[in-house]
Coordinates of C-alpha atoms in Angstrom, one line a residue:
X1 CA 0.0 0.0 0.0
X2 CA 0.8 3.9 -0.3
X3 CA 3.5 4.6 2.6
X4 CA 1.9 7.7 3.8
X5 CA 3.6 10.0 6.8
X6 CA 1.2 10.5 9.9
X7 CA -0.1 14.0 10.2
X8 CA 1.6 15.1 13.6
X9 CA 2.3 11.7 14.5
X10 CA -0.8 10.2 13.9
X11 CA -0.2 6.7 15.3
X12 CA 0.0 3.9 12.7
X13 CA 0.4 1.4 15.7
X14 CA -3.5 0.1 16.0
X15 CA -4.5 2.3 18.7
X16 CA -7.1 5.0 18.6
X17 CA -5.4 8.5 18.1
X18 CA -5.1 10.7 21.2
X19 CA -6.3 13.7 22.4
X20 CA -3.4 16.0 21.2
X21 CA -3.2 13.7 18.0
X22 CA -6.9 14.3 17.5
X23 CA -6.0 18.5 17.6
X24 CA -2.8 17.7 15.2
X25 CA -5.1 16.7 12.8
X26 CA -7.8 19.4 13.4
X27 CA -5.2 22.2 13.0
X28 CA -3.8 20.1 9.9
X29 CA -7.1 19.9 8.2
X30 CA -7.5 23.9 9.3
X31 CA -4.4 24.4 7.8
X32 CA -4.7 22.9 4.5
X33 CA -8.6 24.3 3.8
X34 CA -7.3 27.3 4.6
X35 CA -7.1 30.5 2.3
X36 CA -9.5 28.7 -0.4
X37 CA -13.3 28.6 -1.3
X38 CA -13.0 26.5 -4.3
X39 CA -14.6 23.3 -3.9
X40 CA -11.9 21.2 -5.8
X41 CA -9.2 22.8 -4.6
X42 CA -10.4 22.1 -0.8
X43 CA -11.3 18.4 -1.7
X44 CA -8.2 17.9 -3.2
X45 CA -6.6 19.5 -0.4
X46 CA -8.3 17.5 2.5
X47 CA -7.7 14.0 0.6
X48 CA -4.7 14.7 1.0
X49 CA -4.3 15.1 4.9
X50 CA -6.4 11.2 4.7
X51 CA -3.4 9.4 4.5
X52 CA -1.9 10.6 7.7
X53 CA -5.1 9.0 9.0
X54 CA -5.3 5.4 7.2
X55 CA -3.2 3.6 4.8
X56 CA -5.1 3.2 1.1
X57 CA -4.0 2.5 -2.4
X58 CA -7.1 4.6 -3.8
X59 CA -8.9 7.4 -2.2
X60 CA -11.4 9.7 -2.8
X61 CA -13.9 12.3 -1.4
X62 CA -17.0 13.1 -3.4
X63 CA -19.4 15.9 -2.7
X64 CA -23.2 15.9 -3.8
X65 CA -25.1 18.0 -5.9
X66 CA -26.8 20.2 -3.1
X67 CA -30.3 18.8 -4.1
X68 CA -29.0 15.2 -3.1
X69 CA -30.0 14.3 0.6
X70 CA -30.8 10.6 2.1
X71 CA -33.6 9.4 0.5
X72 CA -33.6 10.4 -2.9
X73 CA -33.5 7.7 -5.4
X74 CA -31.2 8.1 -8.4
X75 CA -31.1 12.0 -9.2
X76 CA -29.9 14.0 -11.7
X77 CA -26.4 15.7 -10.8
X78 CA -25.4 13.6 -7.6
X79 CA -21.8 14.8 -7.5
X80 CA -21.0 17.8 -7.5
X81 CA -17.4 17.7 -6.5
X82 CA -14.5 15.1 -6.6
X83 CA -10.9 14.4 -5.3
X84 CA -9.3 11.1 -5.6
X85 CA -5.9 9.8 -5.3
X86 CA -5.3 6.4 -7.3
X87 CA -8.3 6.2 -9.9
X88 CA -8.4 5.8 -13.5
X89 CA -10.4 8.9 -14.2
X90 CA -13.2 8.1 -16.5
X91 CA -16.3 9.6 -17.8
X92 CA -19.0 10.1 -15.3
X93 CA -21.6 8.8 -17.6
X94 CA -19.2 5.5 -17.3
X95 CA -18.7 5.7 -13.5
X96 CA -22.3 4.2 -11.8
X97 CA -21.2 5.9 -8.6
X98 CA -20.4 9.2 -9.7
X99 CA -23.9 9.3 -12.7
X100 CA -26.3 7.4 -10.2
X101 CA -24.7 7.0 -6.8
X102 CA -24.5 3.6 -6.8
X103 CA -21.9 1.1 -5.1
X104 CA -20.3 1.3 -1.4
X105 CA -19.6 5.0 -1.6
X106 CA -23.3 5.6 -2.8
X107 CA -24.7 3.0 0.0
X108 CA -23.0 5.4 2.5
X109 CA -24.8 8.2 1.0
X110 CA -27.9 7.2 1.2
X111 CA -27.8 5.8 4.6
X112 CA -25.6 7.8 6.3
X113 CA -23.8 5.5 7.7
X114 CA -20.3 4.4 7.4
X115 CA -19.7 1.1 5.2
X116 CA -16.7 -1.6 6.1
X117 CA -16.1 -4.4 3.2
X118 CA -13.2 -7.0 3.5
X119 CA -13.8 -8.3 0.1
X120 CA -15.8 -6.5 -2.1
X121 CA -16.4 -9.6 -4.4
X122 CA -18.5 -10.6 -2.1
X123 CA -20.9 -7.7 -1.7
X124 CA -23.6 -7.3 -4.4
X125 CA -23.0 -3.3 -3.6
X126 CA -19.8 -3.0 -4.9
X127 CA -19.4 -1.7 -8.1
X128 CA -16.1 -1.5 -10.0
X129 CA -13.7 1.5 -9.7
X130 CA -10.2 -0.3 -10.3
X131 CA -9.6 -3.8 -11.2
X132 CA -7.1 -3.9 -8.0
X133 CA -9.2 -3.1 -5.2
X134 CA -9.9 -5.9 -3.0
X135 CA -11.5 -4.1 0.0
X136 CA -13.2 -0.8 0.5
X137 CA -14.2 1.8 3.6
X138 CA -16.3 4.3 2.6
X139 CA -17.9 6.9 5.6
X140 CA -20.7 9.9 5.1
X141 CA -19.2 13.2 5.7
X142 CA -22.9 14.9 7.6
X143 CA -23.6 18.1 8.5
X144 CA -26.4 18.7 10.1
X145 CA -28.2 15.1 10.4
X146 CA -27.9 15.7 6.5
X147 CA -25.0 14.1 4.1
X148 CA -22.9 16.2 2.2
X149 CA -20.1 14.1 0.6
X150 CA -18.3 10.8 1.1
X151 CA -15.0 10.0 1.8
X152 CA -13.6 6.2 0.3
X153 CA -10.5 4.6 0.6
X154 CA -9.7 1.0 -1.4
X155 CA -6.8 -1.1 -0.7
X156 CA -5.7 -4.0 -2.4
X157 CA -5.2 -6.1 0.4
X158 CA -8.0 -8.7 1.6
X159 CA -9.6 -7.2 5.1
X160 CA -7.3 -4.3 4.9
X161 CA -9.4 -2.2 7.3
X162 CA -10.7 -2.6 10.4
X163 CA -13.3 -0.7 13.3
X164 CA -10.2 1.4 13.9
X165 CA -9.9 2.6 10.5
X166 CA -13.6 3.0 10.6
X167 CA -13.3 5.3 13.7
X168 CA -10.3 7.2 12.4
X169 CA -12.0 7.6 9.0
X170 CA -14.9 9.1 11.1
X171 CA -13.5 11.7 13.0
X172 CA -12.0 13.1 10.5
X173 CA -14.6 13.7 8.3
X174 CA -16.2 15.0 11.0
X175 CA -13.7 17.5 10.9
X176 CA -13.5 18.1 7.2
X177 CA -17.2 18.7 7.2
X178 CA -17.0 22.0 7.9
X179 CA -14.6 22.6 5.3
X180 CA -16.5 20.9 2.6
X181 CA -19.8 22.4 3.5
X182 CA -18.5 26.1 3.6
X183 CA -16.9 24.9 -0.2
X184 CA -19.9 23.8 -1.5
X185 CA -21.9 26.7 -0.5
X186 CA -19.7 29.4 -2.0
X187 CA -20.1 27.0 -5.2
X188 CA -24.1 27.4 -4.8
X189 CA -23.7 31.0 -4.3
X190 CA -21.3 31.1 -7.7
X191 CA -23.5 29.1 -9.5
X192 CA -26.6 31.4 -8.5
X193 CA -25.0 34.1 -9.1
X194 CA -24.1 32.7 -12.4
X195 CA -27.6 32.0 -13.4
X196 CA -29.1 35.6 -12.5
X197 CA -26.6 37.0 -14.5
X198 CA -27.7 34.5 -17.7
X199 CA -31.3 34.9 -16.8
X200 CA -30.7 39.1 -16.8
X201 CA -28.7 38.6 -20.0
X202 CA -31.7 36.6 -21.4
X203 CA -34.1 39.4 -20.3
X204 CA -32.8 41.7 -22.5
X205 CA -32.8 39.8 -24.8
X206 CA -36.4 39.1 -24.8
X207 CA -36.8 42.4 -24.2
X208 CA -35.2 43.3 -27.1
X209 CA -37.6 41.3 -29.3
X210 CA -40.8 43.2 -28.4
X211 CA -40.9 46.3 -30.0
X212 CA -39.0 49.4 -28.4
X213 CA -42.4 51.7 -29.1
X214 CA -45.1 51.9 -30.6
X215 CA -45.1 52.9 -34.2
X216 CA -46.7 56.6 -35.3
X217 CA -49.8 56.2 -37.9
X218 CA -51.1 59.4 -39.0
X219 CA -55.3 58.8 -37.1
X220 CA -54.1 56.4 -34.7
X221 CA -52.9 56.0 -31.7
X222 CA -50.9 52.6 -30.2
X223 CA -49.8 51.3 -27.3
X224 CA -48.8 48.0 -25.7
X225 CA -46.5 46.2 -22.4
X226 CA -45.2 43.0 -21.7
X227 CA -44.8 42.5 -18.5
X228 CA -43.7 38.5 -17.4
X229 CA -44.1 37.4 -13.6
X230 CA -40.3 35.7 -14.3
X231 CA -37.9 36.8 -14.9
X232 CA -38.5 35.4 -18.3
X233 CA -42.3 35.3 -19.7
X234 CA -44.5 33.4 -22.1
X235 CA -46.1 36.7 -23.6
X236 CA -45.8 38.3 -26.7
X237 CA -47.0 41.6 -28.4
X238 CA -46.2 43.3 -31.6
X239 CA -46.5 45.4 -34.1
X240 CA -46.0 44.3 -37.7
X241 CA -45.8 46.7 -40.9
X242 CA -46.7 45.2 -44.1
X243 CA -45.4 46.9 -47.9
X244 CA -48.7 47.7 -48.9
X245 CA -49.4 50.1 -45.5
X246 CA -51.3 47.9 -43.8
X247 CA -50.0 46.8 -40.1
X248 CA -50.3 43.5 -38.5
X249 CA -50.7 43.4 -34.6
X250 CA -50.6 40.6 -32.2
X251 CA -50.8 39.5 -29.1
X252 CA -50.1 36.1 -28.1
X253 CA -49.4 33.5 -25.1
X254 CA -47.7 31.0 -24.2
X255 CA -48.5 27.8 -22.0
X256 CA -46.1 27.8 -18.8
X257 CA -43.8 30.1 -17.5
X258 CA -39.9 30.8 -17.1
X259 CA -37.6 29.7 -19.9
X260 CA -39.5 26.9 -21.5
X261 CA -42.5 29.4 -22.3
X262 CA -39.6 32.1 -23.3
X263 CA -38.2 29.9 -25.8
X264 CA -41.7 28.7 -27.5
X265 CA -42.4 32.6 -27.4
X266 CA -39.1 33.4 -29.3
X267 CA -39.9 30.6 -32.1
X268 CA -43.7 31.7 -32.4
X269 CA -42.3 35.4 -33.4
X270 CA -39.7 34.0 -35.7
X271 CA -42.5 32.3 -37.5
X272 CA -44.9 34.8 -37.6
X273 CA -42.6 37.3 -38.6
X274 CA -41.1 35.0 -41.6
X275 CA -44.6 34.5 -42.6
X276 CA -47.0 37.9 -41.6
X277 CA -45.4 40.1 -45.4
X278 CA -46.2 37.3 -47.5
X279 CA -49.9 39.0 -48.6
X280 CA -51.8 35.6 -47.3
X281 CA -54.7 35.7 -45.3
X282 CA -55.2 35.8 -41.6
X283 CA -56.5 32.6 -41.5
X284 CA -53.8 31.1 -43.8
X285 CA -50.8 32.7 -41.9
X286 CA -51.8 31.6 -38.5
X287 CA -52.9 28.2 -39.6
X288 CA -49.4 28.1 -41.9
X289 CA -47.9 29.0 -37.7
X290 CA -49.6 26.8 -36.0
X291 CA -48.3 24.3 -38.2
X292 CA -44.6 24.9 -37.7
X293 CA -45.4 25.5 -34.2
X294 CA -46.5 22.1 -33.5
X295 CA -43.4 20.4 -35.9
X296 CA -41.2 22.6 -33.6
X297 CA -42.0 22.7 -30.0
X298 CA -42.4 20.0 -27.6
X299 CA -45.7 17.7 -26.6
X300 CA -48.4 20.1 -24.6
X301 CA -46.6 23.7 -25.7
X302 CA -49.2 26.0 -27.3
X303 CA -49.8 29.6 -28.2
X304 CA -52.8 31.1 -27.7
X305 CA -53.1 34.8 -29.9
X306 CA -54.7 37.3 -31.8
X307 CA -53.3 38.0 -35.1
X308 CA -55.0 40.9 -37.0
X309 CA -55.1 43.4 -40.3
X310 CA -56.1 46.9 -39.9
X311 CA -56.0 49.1 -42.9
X312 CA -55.3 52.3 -41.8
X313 CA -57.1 54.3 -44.0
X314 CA -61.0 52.3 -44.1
X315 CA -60.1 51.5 -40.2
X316 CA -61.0 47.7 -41.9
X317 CA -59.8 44.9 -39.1
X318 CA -59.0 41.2 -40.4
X319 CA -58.5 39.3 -37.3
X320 CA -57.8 35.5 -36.0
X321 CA -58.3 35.1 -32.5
X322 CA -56.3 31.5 -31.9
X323 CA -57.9 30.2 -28.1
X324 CA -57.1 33.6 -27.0
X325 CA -59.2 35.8 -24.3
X326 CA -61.7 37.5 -26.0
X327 CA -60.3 40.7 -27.1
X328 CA -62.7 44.4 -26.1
X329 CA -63.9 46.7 -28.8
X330 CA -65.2 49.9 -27.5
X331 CA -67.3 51.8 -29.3
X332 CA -67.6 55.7 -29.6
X333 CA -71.0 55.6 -28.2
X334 CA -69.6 53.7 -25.1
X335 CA -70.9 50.0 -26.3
X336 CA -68.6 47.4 -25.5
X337 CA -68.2 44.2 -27.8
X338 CA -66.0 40.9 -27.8
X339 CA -64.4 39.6 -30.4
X340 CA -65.1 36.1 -30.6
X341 CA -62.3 33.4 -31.1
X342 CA -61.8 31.8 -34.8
X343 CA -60.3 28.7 -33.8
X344 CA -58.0 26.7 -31.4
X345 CA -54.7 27.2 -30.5
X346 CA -52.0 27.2 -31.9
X347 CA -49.6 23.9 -31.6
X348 CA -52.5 22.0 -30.7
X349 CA -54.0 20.2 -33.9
X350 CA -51.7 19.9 -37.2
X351 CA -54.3 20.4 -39.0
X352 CA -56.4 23.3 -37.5
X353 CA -58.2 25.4 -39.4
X354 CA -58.8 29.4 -38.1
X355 CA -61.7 31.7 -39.7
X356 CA -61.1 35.0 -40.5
X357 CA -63.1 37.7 -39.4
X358 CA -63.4 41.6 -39.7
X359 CA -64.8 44.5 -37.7
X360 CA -64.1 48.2 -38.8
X361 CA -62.4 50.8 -36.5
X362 CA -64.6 53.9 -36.6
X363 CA -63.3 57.6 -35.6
X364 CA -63.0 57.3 -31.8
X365 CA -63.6 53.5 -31.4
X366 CA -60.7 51.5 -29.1
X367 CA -59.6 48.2 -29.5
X368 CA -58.0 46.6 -26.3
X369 CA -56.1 43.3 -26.7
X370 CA -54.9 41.3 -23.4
X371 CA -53.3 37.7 -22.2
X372 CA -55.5 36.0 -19.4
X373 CA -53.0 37.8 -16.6
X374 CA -55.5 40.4 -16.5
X375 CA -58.8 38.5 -16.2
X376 CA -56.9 36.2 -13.5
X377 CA -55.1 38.3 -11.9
X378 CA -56.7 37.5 -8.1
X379 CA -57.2 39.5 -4.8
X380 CA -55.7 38.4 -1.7
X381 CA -59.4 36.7 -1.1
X382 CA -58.9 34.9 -4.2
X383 CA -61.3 37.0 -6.2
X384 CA -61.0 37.0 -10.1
X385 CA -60.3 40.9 -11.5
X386 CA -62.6 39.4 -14.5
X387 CA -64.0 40.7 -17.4
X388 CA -67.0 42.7 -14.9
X389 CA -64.2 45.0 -13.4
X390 CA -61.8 45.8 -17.0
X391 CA -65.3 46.7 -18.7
X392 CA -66.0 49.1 -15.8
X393 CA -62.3 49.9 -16.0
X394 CA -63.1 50.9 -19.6
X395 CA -66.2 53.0 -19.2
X396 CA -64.7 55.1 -16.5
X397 CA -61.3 55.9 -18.4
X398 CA -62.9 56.8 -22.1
X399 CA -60.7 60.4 -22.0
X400 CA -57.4 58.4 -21.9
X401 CA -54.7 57.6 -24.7
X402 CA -53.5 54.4 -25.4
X403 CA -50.6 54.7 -23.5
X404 CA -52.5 56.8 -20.7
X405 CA -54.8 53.6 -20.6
X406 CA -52.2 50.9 -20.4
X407 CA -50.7 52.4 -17.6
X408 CA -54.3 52.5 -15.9
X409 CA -55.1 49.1 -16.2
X410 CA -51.9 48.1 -14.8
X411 CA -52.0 50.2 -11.6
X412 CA -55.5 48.5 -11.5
X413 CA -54.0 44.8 -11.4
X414 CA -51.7 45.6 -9.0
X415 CA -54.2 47.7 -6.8
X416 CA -56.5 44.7 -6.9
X417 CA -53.6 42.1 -6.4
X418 CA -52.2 44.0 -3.6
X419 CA -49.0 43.2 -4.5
X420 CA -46.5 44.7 -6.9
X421 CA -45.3 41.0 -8.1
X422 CA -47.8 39.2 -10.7
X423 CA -48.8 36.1 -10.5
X424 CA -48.9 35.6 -14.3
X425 CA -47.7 37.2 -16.9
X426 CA -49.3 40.1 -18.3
X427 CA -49.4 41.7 -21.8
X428 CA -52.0 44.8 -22.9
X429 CA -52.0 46.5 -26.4
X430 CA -54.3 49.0 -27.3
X431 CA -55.5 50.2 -30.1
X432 CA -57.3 53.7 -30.9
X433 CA -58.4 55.7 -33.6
X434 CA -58.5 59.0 -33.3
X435 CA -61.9 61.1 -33.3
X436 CA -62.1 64.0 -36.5
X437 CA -61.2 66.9 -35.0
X438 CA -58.3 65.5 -33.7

């Protein structure tokens, strides 16, 4: 076996180490975590001080994922750190202990308790490491009542370790627990901090693909948010110019939250975007969407939306309105009307078909498009805002611009809510043309 010098004298006699050995080896392991935060680096560092303790011709100590505690069966991500000292270094889809925690070194994981094995070709636990080993120790390092790593040694030697071992083995990673805990938490405050800064970097870019304002046509007056509940959201709004001076505008949705919605939302615009100039229908373009939606995203991802036409000039309004919340036309008069939905949506069926339908826009009319984070949003008492409260909230705000409007209806949410957080995304465009004598 590996001649390894004694940390302050450990003994190497057979008897249990002393009380001023026992501090020797505190102040070594001290000594040699010291001045680092980096998980590997303080692994590799305490392996090292494991040979003053017990003689081994492979060693290792491997720290789990921090969502890995007794009782989980087989989880993603189960290491999440390693040192060793005598192994063939292999892939960890190749290595059942290190993909699956498996073996004697994942039997001490899960049970928190220390394993001893004189031969491990007789235990059905043992999985292979290195051809040589012929026994194994393997003890929990806990924190806590909790598990946080293991520490192994092998020998090559038949019954090379005994209860000593087991108790040496013991107190110090008892010792080094400490050390690897404190590690493994400034790796989990890296790693976080690392996401944020993806997920803010992500943001913008998200944010960068809804439009920066709203565009200026002579009668009319445009205005839309997006604001997700994530940091990344599901919804979507736009505004789409066409050659021959019509503009497309749409709102849409996306099942779920977080990145998964965010990336279904991103390939929804790219499609509609590709396909909106191509002087089709309504009908046809969203159906042509849908489509490539559904040959493109995964099982269960949809999009509801509302995809329209308006002709600037006649104030004519070509619409699709794909599963979405019924959009609000308000009338110069005051009369309030939905428009109804045209079909399913989108990424549902591969074969949907949409209707088109039209409305006209007269001087003064107001056409207010949402996602269902406005009807849903609830009261602490778990009270729907619902279509009652944004028609009121229409009626009593009939002076206001688009924008003027927008910002109305979400200080309304979030006086509702009574919260400043939303519990679902939430999107608004509005759309207004302007009376005669303006």
């Amino acid at each position: 076996m590996t001649a390894n010098p004694a940390v302050g004298g450990a003994p190497r006699d057979g008897r249990e180490l002393g009380a001023e050995e026992k501090c020797a080896l505190l102040l070594e392991i001290s000594r040699r975590s010291r001045g680092t935060l980096d998980l590997t680096e303080t692994l590799d560092t305490l392996l090292g001080a494991v040979g003053s303790v017990v003689d081994y011709d492979a060693a290792g100590i491997f720290a789990l994922a921090e969502d890995l505690y007794p009782g989980r069966e087989r989880p993603p991500g189960v290491i999440a750190g390693v040192a060793r000292r005598g192994f063939e270094i292999r892939p960890v889809a190749d290595d059942a202990m290190l993909s699956s925690g498996r073996g004697i070194v994942g039997h001490a994981i899960r049970t928190g308790q220390s394993v001893l094995v004189p031969d491990v070709s007789r235990d059905p636990r043992y999985v292979v490491g290195r051809n040589e080993t012929r026994s194994e120790l393997a003890v929990p390092v806990v924190v806590d009542g909790r598990t946080i790593a293991a520490l192994n040694v092998e020998s090559d030697r038949l019954d090379a370790f005994d209860a000593r071992d087991v108790g040496l083995l013991e107190f110090f990673a008892e010792a080094a627990a400490m050390a690897i805990e404190k590690a493994m938490l400034h790796r989990h405050l890296l790693d976080r901090e690392h996401l944020e800064t993806q997920l803010r970097i992500a943001r913008d870019v998200q944010t960068g693909l809804l439009p920066a304002a709203a565009p200026v046509l002579p009668g009319y007056d445009l205005a839309g948010v997006c604001l997700p509940s994530l940091e990344l959201g599901g919804d979507y709004f736009d505004f789409l110019p066409l050659p021959d001076g019509r503009l497309g505008l749409v709102i849409a949705d996306v099942a779920g939250k977080g990145v998964p919605a965010a990336l279904v939302m991103a390939t929804f615009r790219a499609l509609l975007r590709s396909r909106h100039d191509l002087g089709t229908r309504v009908d046809a373009t969203v159906t042509e969407v849908g489509r490539l939606l559904r040959e493109s995203a995964a099982p269960r991802q949809f999009v509801t939306c509302i995809y329209a036409l308006l002709e600037p000039a006649s104030g004519r309004l070509t619409y699709a309105s794909c599963g979405h919340p019924l959009a609000v036309l308000e009338r110069a008069d005051g009369r309030l009307e939905e428009l109804p939905n045209c079909g399913p949506a989108l990424g549902v069926f591969g074969d949907a078909g949409h209707v088109e339908r039209e409305t006209t826009l007269a001087p003064g009319d107001r056409l207010v498009l949402f996602t269902d984070g406005l009807l849903e949003a609830a009261n602490p008492a778990g009270e729907e805002l619902g279509s009652g409260r944004l028609m009121a909230a229409l009626a009593g705000s009939r002076g206001l611009s688009a924008a003027a409007l927008v910002d109305e209806l979400v200080a309304q949410v979030r006086a509702f809510t009574a919260s400043p957080h939303l519990a679902d995304d939430l999107t608004l465009l509005v759309l207004r043309r302007s009376v005669a004598q303006e």
